[in-house]
């Protein structure tokens, strides 16, 4: 995969680089070992840790699984006292590679919930992901294209999907204005976390 231009939403994620570095050190992993677990090249992980590149949403999910933590902790959002309620107008929107998302569940949990806006025609729609756990999504607006294995589904507002994350999968907006969805996934740590496939074979992110 060829590195693209700097993410225009990079300034939205100032805490990612130091958090990634700290979580890796806390896990006792070398740069090479952590990169292997996350199915990244050491050079790409180094760029993420130094802030020269910002992770996309699939990469954030994969890195969170690699370190046995949550996307919220990666973003430095873990509150001092867990709060079971997420208020409207609470944690602000975050952007990664054009995808915008909002935390919709508590931090430090084994199950994470996000509200996500998937833009039309962005590169993440081409990433096929395979990882342990389960995923559930509910379309709030727009039309969503979901690939599960060899099958393709078009989901309209009110439609939902619940599937095993070991099934190769990818999602993309099928409507010009993008799609908005609720997204819930289980957090399981694994050496296969965040693996992305292309053309039926595993690929690494440079």
PDB file of N, CA, C and O in Angstrom, residues 84-140:
ATOM      1  N   UNK A  84     -20.986   5.573  33.213  1.00  0.00           N
ATOM      2  CA  UNK A  84     -21.763   4.715  32.312  1.00  0.00           C
ATOM      3  C   UNK A  84     -22.574   5.499  31.289  1.00  0.00           C
ATOM      4  O   UNK A  84     -23.111   4.902  30.353  1.00  0.00           O
ATOM      5  N   UNK A  85     -22.677   6.813  31.440  1.00  0.00           N
ATOM      6  CA  UNK A  85     -23.511   7.620  30.550  1.00  0.00           C
ATOM      7  C   UNK A  85     -22.632   8.456  29.620  1.00  0.00           C
ATOM      8  O   UNK A  85     -21.678   9.092  30.058  1.00  0.00           O
ATOM      9  N   UNK A  86     -22.954   8.416  28.333  1.00  0.00           N
ATOM     10  CA  UNK A  86     -22.301   9.281  27.356  1.00  0.00           C
ATOM     11  C   UNK A  86     -23.350  10.277  26.888  1.00  0.00           C
ATOM     12  O   UNK A  86     -24.316   9.921  26.221  1.00  0.00           O
ATOM     13  N   UNK A  87     -23.186  11.529  27.268  1.00  0.00           N
ATOM     14  CA  UNK A  87     -24.179  12.555  26.978  1.00  0.00           C
ATOM     15  C   UNK A  87     -24.046  13.090  25.553  1.00  0.00           C
ATOM     16  O   UNK A  87     -22.954  13.157  24.998  1.00  0.00           O
ATOM     17  N   UNK A  88     -25.180  13.487  24.983  1.00  0.00           N
ATOM     18  CA  UNK A  88     -25.156  14.179  23.701  1.00  0.00           C
ATOM     19  C   UNK A  88     -24.352  15.455  23.872  1.00  0.00           C
ATOM     20  O   UNK A  88     -24.474  16.157  24.871  1.00  0.00           O
ATOM     21  N   UNK A  89     -23.499  15.741  22.893  1.00  0.00           N
ATOM     22  CA  UNK A  89     -22.653  16.924  22.997  1.00  0.00           C
ATOM     23  C   UNK A  89     -21.473  16.719  23.914  1.00  0.00           C
ATOM     24  O   UNK A  89     -20.801  17.676  24.273  1.00  0.00           O
ATOM     25  N   UNK A  90     -21.203  15.437  24.285  1.00  0.00           N
ATOM     26  CA  UNK A  90     -20.081  15.133  25.159  1.00  0.00           C
ATOM     27  C   UNK A  90     -18.782  15.082  24.390  1.00  0.00           C
ATOM     28  O   UNK A  90     -18.394  16.073  23.762  1.00  0.00           O
ATOM     29  N   UNK A  91     -18.079  13.917  24.389  1.00  0.00           N
ATOM     30  CA  UNK A  91     -16.800  13.829  23.681  1.00  0.00           C
ATOM     31  C   UNK A  91     -16.944  14.252  22.226  1.00  0.00           C
ATOM     32  O   UNK A  91     -17.868  13.833  21.544  1.00  0.00           O
ATOM     33  N   UNK A  92     -16.039  15.090  21.753  1.00  0.00           N
ATOM     34  CA  UNK A  92     -16.150  15.652  20.420  1.00  0.00           C
ATOM     35  C   UNK A  92     -15.811  14.667  19.317  1.00  0.00           C
ATOM     36  O   UNK A  92     -15.320  13.563  19.556  1.00  0.00           O
ATOM     37  N   UNK A  93     -16.083  15.093  18.109  1.00  0.00           N
ATOM     38  CA  UNK A  93     -15.815  14.264  16.938  1.00  0.00           C
ATOM     39  C   UNK A  93     -14.315  14.142  16.719  1.00  0.00           C
ATOM     40  O   UNK A  93     -13.553  15.058  16.978  1.00  0.00           O
ATOM     41  N   UNK A  94     -13.909  12.984  16.251  1.00  0.00           N
ATOM     42  CA  UNK A  94     -12.520  12.735  15.865  1.00  0.00           C
ATOM     43  C   UNK A  94     -12.514  12.326  14.398  1.00  0.00           C
ATOM     44  O   UNK A  94     -13.453  11.693  13.916  1.00  0.00           O
ATOM     45  N   UNK A  95     -11.434  12.657  13.704  1.00  0.00           N
ATOM     46  CA  UNK A  95     -11.337  12.308  12.289  1.00  0.00           C
ATOM     47  C   UNK A  95     -10.050  11.560  12.022  1.00  0.00           C
ATOM     48  O   UNK A  95      -8.994  11.900  12.569  1.00  0.00           O
ATOM     49  N   UNK A  96     -10.146  10.505  11.213  1.00  0.00           N
ATOM     50  CA  UNK A  96      -8.978   9.738  10.795  1.00  0.00           C
ATOM     51  C   UNK A  96      -9.203   9.293   9.368  1.00  0.00           C
ATOM     52  O   UNK A  96     -10.148   8.558   9.084  1.00  0.00           O
ATOM     53  N   UNK A  97      -8.339   9.761   8.476  1.00  0.00           N
ATOM     54  CA  UNK A  97      -8.405   9.406   7.060  1.00  0.00           C
ATOM     55  C   UNK A  97      -9.775   9.688   6.463  1.00  0.00           C
ATOM     56  O   UNK A  97     -10.289   8.938   5.647  1.00  0.00           O
ATOM     57  N   UNK A  98     -10.398  10.785   6.904  1.00  0.00           N
ATOM     58  CA  UNK A  98     -11.683  11.186   6.344  1.00  0.00           C
ATOM     59  C   UNK A  98     -12.885  10.619   7.070  1.00  0.00           C
ATOM     60  O   UNK A  98     -14.000  11.115   6.899  1.00  0.00           O
ATOM     61  N   UNK A  99     -12.694   9.554   7.854  1.00  0.00           N
ATOM     62  CA  UNK A  99     -13.801   8.991   8.625  1.00  0.00           C
ATOM     63  C   UNK A  99     -13.941   9.801   9.913  1.00  0.00           C
ATOM     64  O   UNK A  99     -12.949  10.107  10.579  1.00  0.00           O
ATOM     65  N   UNK A 100     -15.158  10.143  10.278  1.00  0.00           N
ATOM     66  CA  UNK A 100     -15.409  10.884  11.512  1.00  0.00           C
ATOM     67  C   UNK A 100     -16.144   9.974  12.487  1.00  0.00           C
ATOM     68  O   UNK A 100     -17.064   9.254  12.092  1.00  0.00           O
ATOM     69  N   UNK A 101     -15.731   9.995  13.750  1.00  0.00           N
ATOM     70  CA  UNK A 101     -16.393   9.125  14.712  1.00  0.00           C
ATOM     71  C   UNK A 101     -16.469   9.780  16.074  1.00  0.00           C
ATOM     72  O   UNK A 101     -15.690  10.671  16.415  1.00  0.00           O
ATOM     73  N   UNK A 102     -17.452   9.324  16.834  1.00  0.00           N
ATOM     74  CA  UNK A 102     -17.741   9.831  18.168  1.00  0.00           C
ATOM     75  C   UNK A 102     -17.836   8.636  19.106  1.00  0.00           C
ATOM     76  O   UNK A 102     -18.424   7.606  18.771  1.00  0.00           O
ATOM     77  N   UNK A 103     -17.277   8.775  20.293  1.00  0.00           N
ATOM     78  CA  UNK A 103     -17.421   7.709  21.285  1.00  0.00           C
ATOM     79  C   UNK A 103     -18.864   7.615  21.728  1.00  0.00           C
ATOM     80  O   UNK A 103     -19.486   8.597  22.089  1.00  0.00           O
ATOM     81  N   UNK A 104     -19.422   6.393  21.698  1.00  0.00           N
ATOM     82  CA  UNK A 104     -20.818   6.176  22.054  1.00  0.00           C
ATOM     83  C   UNK A 104     -20.958   5.222  23.229  1.00  0.00           C
ATOM     84  O   UNK A 104     -22.071   4.849  23.600  1.00  0.00           O
ATOM     85  N   UNK A 105     -19.833   4.820  23.816  1.00  0.00           N
ATOM     86  CA  UNK A 105     -19.864   3.913  24.957  1.00  0.00           C
ATOM     87  C   UNK A 105     -18.796   4.285  25.961  1.00  0.00           C
ATOM     88  O   UNK A 105     -18.023   5.235  25.751  1.00  0.00           O
ATOM     89  N   UNK A 106     -18.728   3.557  27.059  1.00  0.00           N
ATOM     90  CA  UNK A 106     -17.772   3.841  28.115  1.00  0.00           C
ATOM     91  C   UNK A 106     -16.364   3.442  27.740  1.00  0.00           C
ATOM     92  O   UNK A 106     -16.141   2.603  26.860  1.00  0.00           O
ATOM     93  N   UNK A 107     -15.387   4.045  28.413  1.00  0.00           N
ATOM     94  CA  UNK A 107     -13.982   3.717  28.199  1.00  0.00           C
ATOM     95  C   UNK A 107     -13.582   2.511  29.045  1.00  0.00           C
ATOM     96  O   UNK A 107     -14.224   2.183  30.039  1.00  0.00           O
ATOM     97  N   UNK A 108     -12.508   1.855  28.637  1.00  0.00           N
ATOM     98  CA  UNK A 108     -11.956   0.757  29.418  1.00  0.00           C
ATOM     99  C   UNK A 108     -12.824  -0.473  29.462  1.00  0.00           C
ATOM    100  O   UNK A 108     -12.746  -1.267  30.398  1.00  0.00           O
ATOM    101  N   UNK A 109     -13.666  -0.672  28.459  1.00  0.00           N
ATOM    102  CA  UNK A 109     -14.553  -1.826  28.413  1.00  0.00           C
ATOM    103  C   UNK A 109     -14.077  -2.821  27.363  1.00  0.00           C
ATOM    104  O   UNK A 109     -13.350  -2.471  26.437  1.00  0.00           O
ATOM    105  N   UNK A 110     -14.542  -4.079  27.496  1.00  0.00           N
ATOM    106  CA  UNK A 110     -14.218  -5.097  26.504  1.00  0.00           C
ATOM    107  C   UNK A 110     -15.047  -4.975  25.248  1.00  0.00           C
ATOM    108  O   UNK A 110     -14.797  -5.661  24.264  1.00  0.00           O
ATOM    109  N   UNK A 111     -16.052  -4.119  25.277  1.00  0.00           N
ATOM    110  CA  UNK A 111     -16.882  -3.864  24.109  1.00  0.00           C
ATOM    111  C   UNK A 111     -16.874  -2.364  23.868  1.00  0.00           C
ATOM    112  O   UNK A 111     -17.081  -1.577  24.794  1.00  0.00           O
ATOM    113  N   UNK A 112     -16.603  -1.952  22.640  1.00  0.00           N
ATOM    114  CA  UNK A 112     -16.529  -0.537  22.320  1.00  0.00           C
ATOM    115  C   UNK A 112     -17.644  -0.158  21.352  1.00  0.00           C
ATOM    116  O   UNK A 112     -17.973  -0.914  20.444  1.00  0.00           O
ATOM    117  N   UNK A 113     -18.203   1.019  21.574  1.00  0.00           N
ATOM    118  CA  UNK A 113     -19.281   1.521  20.719  1.00  0.00           C
ATOM    119  C   UNK A 113     -18.880   2.881  20.168  1.00  0.00           C
ATOM    120  O   UNK A 113     -18.396   3.745  20.907  1.00  0.00           O
ATOM    121  N   UNK A 114     -19.083   3.063  18.874  1.00  0.00           N
ATOM    122  CA  UNK A 114     -18.761   4.310  18.205  1.00  0.00           C
ATOM    123  C   UNK A 114     -19.910   4.703  17.283  1.00  0.00           C
ATOM    124  O   UNK A 114     -20.618   3.844  16.752  1.00  0.00           O
ATOM    125  N   UNK A 115     -20.090   5.991  17.105  1.00  0.00           N
ATOM    126  CA  UNK A 115     -20.932   6.488  16.019  1.00  0.00           C
ATOM    127  C   UNK A 115     -19.984   6.961  14.946  1.00  0.00           C
ATOM    128  O   UNK A 115     -19.063   7.729  15.216  1.00  0.00           O
ATOM    129  N   UNK A 116     -20.182   6.489  13.731  1.00  0.00           N
ATOM    130  CA  UNK A 116     -19.203   6.701  12.673  1.00  0.00           C
ATOM    131  C   UNK A 116     -19.861   7.304  11.443  1.00  0.00           C
ATOM    132  O   UNK A 116     -20.950   6.886  11.040  1.00  0.00           O
ATOM    133  N   UNK A 117     -19.189   8.298  10.852  1.00  0.00           N
ATOM    134  CA  UNK A 117     -19.585   8.787   9.531  1.00  0.00           C
ATOM    135  C   UNK A 117     -18.564   8.275   8.528  1.00  0.00           C
ATOM    136  O   UNK A 117     -17.367   8.551   8.644  1.00  0.00           O
ATOM    137  N   UNK A 118     -19.040   7.490   7.561  1.00  0.00           N
ATOM    138  CA  UNK A 118     -18.187   6.923   6.527  1.00  0.00           C
ATOM    139  C   UNK A 118     -18.348   7.770   5.267  1.00  0.00           C
ATOM    140  O   UNK A 118     -19.428   7.809   4.680  1.00  0.00           O
ATOM    141  N   UNK A 119     -17.309   8.475   4.830  1.00  0.00           N
ATOM    142  CA  UNK A 119     -17.431   9.294   3.626  1.00  0.00           C
ATOM    143  C   UNK A 119     -17.430   8.437   2.368  1.00  0.00           C
ATOM    144  O   UNK A 119     -16.962   7.292   2.387  1.00  0.00           O
ATOM    145  N   UNK A 120     -17.952   8.979   1.310  1.00  0.00           N
ATOM    146  CA  UNK A 120     -17.979   8.250   0.045  1.00  0.00           C
ATOM    147  C   UNK A 120     -16.618   8.330  -0.630  1.00  0.00           C
ATOM    148  O   UNK A 120     -15.992   9.383  -0.660  1.00  0.00           O
ATOM    149  N   UNK A 121     -16.144   7.181  -1.120  1.00  0.00           N
ATOM    150  CA  UNK A 121     -14.956   7.185  -1.952  1.00  0.00           C
ATOM    151  C   UNK A 121     -13.643   7.345  -1.249  1.00  0.00           C
ATOM    152  O   UNK A 121     -12.653   7.706  -1.879  1.00  0.00           O
ATOM    153  N   UNK A 122     -13.547   7.086   0.077  1.00  0.00           N
ATOM    154  CA  UNK A 122     -12.267   7.189   0.767  1.00  0.00           C
ATOM    155  C   UNK A 122     -11.580   5.830   0.831  1.00  0.00           C
ATOM    156  O   UNK A 122     -12.214   4.776   0.758  1.00  0.00           O
ATOM    157  N   UNK A 123     -10.267   5.837   1.047  1.00  0.00           N
ATOM    158  CA  UNK A 123      -9.451   4.635   0.890  1.00  0.00           C
ATOM    159  C   UNK A 123      -9.776   3.532   1.888  1.00  0.00           C
ATOM    160  O   UNK A 123      -9.552   2.365   1.609  1.00  0.00           O
ATOM    161  N   UNK A 124     -10.290   3.856   3.063  1.00  0.00           N
ATOM    162  CA  UNK A 124     -10.539   2.806   4.053  1.00  0.00           C
ATOM    163  C   UNK A 124     -11.546   1.786   3.556  1.00  0.00           C
ATOM    164  O   UNK A 124     -11.544   0.642   3.991  1.00  0.00           O
ATOM    165  N   UNK A 125     -12.403   2.196   2.639  1.00  0.00           N
ATOM    166  CA  UNK A 125     -13.376   1.250   2.115  1.00  0.00           C
ATOM    167  C   UNK A 125     -12.737   0.094   1.364  1.00  0.00           C
ATOM    168  O   UNK A 125     -13.376  -0.921   1.111  1.00  0.00           O
ATOM    169  N   UNK A 126     -11.446   0.238   0.995  1.00  0.00           N
ATOM    170  CA  UNK A 126     -10.767  -0.825   0.279  1.00  0.00           C
ATOM    171  C   UNK A 126     -10.046  -1.790   1.212  1.00  0.00           C
ATOM    172  O   UNK A 126      -9.516  -2.799   0.767  1.00  0.00           O
ATOM    173  N   UNK A 127      -9.969  -1.475   2.517  1.00  0.00           N
ATOM    174  CA  UNK A 127      -9.289  -2.343   3.461  1.00  0.00           C
ATOM    175  C   UNK A 127     -10.193  -3.495   3.864  1.00  0.00           C
ATOM    176  O   UNK A 127     -11.322  -3.295   4.306  1.00  0.00           O
ATOM    177  N   UNK A 128      -9.685  -4.711   3.712  1.00  0.00           N
ATOM    178  CA  UNK A 128     -10.397  -5.896   4.174  1.00  0.00           C
ATOM    179  C   UNK A 128      -9.772  -6.294   5.500  1.00  0.00           C
ATOM    180  O   UNK A 128      -8.562  -6.460   5.601  1.00  0.00           O
ATOM    181  N   UNK A 129     -10.614  -6.431   6.527  1.00  0.00           N
ATOM    182  CA  UNK A 129     -10.085  -6.698   7.857  1.00  0.00           C
ATOM    183  C   UNK A 129     -10.491  -8.081   8.339  1.00  0.00           C
ATOM    184  O   UNK A 129     -11.577  -8.573   8.033  1.00  0.00           O
ATOM    185  N   UNK A 130      -9.599  -8.710   9.103  1.00  0.00           N
ATOM    186  CA  UNK A 130      -9.848  -9.999   9.737  1.00  0.00           C
ATOM    187  C   UNK A 130      -9.245  -9.923  11.133  1.00  0.00           C
ATOM    188  O   UNK A 130      -8.073  -9.586  11.278  1.00  0.00           O
ATOM    189  N   UNK A 131     -10.023 -10.212  12.157  1.00  0.00           N
ATOM    190  CA  UNK A 131      -9.512 -10.168  13.525  1.00  0.00           C
ATOM    191  C   UNK A 131     -10.472 -10.917  14.437  1.00  0.00           C
ATOM    192  O   UNK A 131     -11.634 -11.130  14.082  1.00  0.00           O
ATOM    193  N   UNK A 132     -10.018 -11.350  15.598  1.00  0.00           N
ATOM    194  CA  UNK A 132     -10.903 -12.045  16.519  1.00  0.00           C
ATOM    195  C   UNK A 132     -12.016 -11.122  17.021  1.00  0.00           C
ATOM    196  O   UNK A 132     -11.842  -9.902  17.078  1.00  0.00           O
ATOM    197  N   UNK A 133     -13.145 -11.705  17.399  1.00  0.00           N
ATOM    198  CA  UNK A 133     -14.222 -10.930  17.998  1.00  0.00           C
ATOM    199  C   UNK A 133     -15.481 -10.907  17.161  1.00  0.00           C
ATOM    200  O   UNK A 133     -15.653 -11.693  16.221  1.00  0.00           O
ATOM    201  N   UNK A 134     -16.376 -10.001  17.518  1.00  0.00           N
ATOM    202  CA  UNK A 134     -17.628  -9.812  16.811  1.00  0.00           C
ATOM    203  C   UNK A 134     -17.842  -8.333  16.542  1.00  0.00           C
ATOM    204  O   UNK A 134     -17.306  -7.479  17.252  1.00  0.00           O
ATOM    205  N   UNK A 135     -18.622  -8.037  15.514  1.00  0.00           N
ATOM    206  CA  UNK A 135     -18.978  -6.662  15.213  1.00  0.00           C
ATOM    207  C   UNK A 135     -20.477  -6.575  14.946  1.00  0.00           C
ATOM    208  O   UNK A 135     -21.085  -7.501  14.421  1.00  0.00           O
ATOM    209  N   UNK A 136     -21.041  -5.444  15.346  1.00  0.00           N
ATOM    210  CA  UNK A 136     -22.456  -5.154  15.100  1.00  0.00           C
ATOM    211  C   UNK A 136     -22.530  -3.712  14.632  1.00  0.00           C
ATOM    212  O   UNK A 136     -21.857  -2.832  15.182  1.00  0.00           O
ATOM    213  N   UNK A 137     -23.296  -3.491  13.580  1.00  0.00           N
ATOM    214  CA  UNK A 137     -23.477  -2.124  13.110  1.00  0.00           C
ATOM    215  C   UNK A 137     -24.931  -1.886  12.739  1.00  0.00           C
ATOM    216  O   UNK A 137     -25.661  -2.812  12.379  1.00  0.00           O
ATOM    217  N   UNK A 138     -25.328  -0.628  12.867  1.00  0.00           N
ATOM    218  CA  UNK A 138     -26.706  -0.212  12.599  1.00  0.00           C
ATOM    219  C   UNK A 138     -26.639   1.068  11.776  1.00  0.00           C
ATOM    220  O   UNK A 138     -26.000   2.049  12.192  1.00  0.00           O
ATOM    221  N   UNK A 139     -27.259   1.071  10.618  1.00  0.00           N
ATOM    222  CA  UNK A 139     -27.190   2.214   9.725  1.00  0.00           C
ATOM    223  C   UNK A 139     -28.188   3.292  10.168  1.00  0.00           C
ATOM    224  O   UNK A 139     -29.392   3.043  10.250  1.00  0.00           O
ATOM    225  N   UNK A 140     -27.650   4.475  10.454  1.00  0.00           N
ATOM    226  CA  UNK A 140     -28.482   5.604  10.868  1.00  0.00           C
ATOM    227  C   UNK A 140     -28.928   6.450   9.677  1.00  0.00           C
ATOM    228  O   UNK A 140     -30.034   6.993   9.676  1.00  0.00           O
TER     229      UNK A 140
END
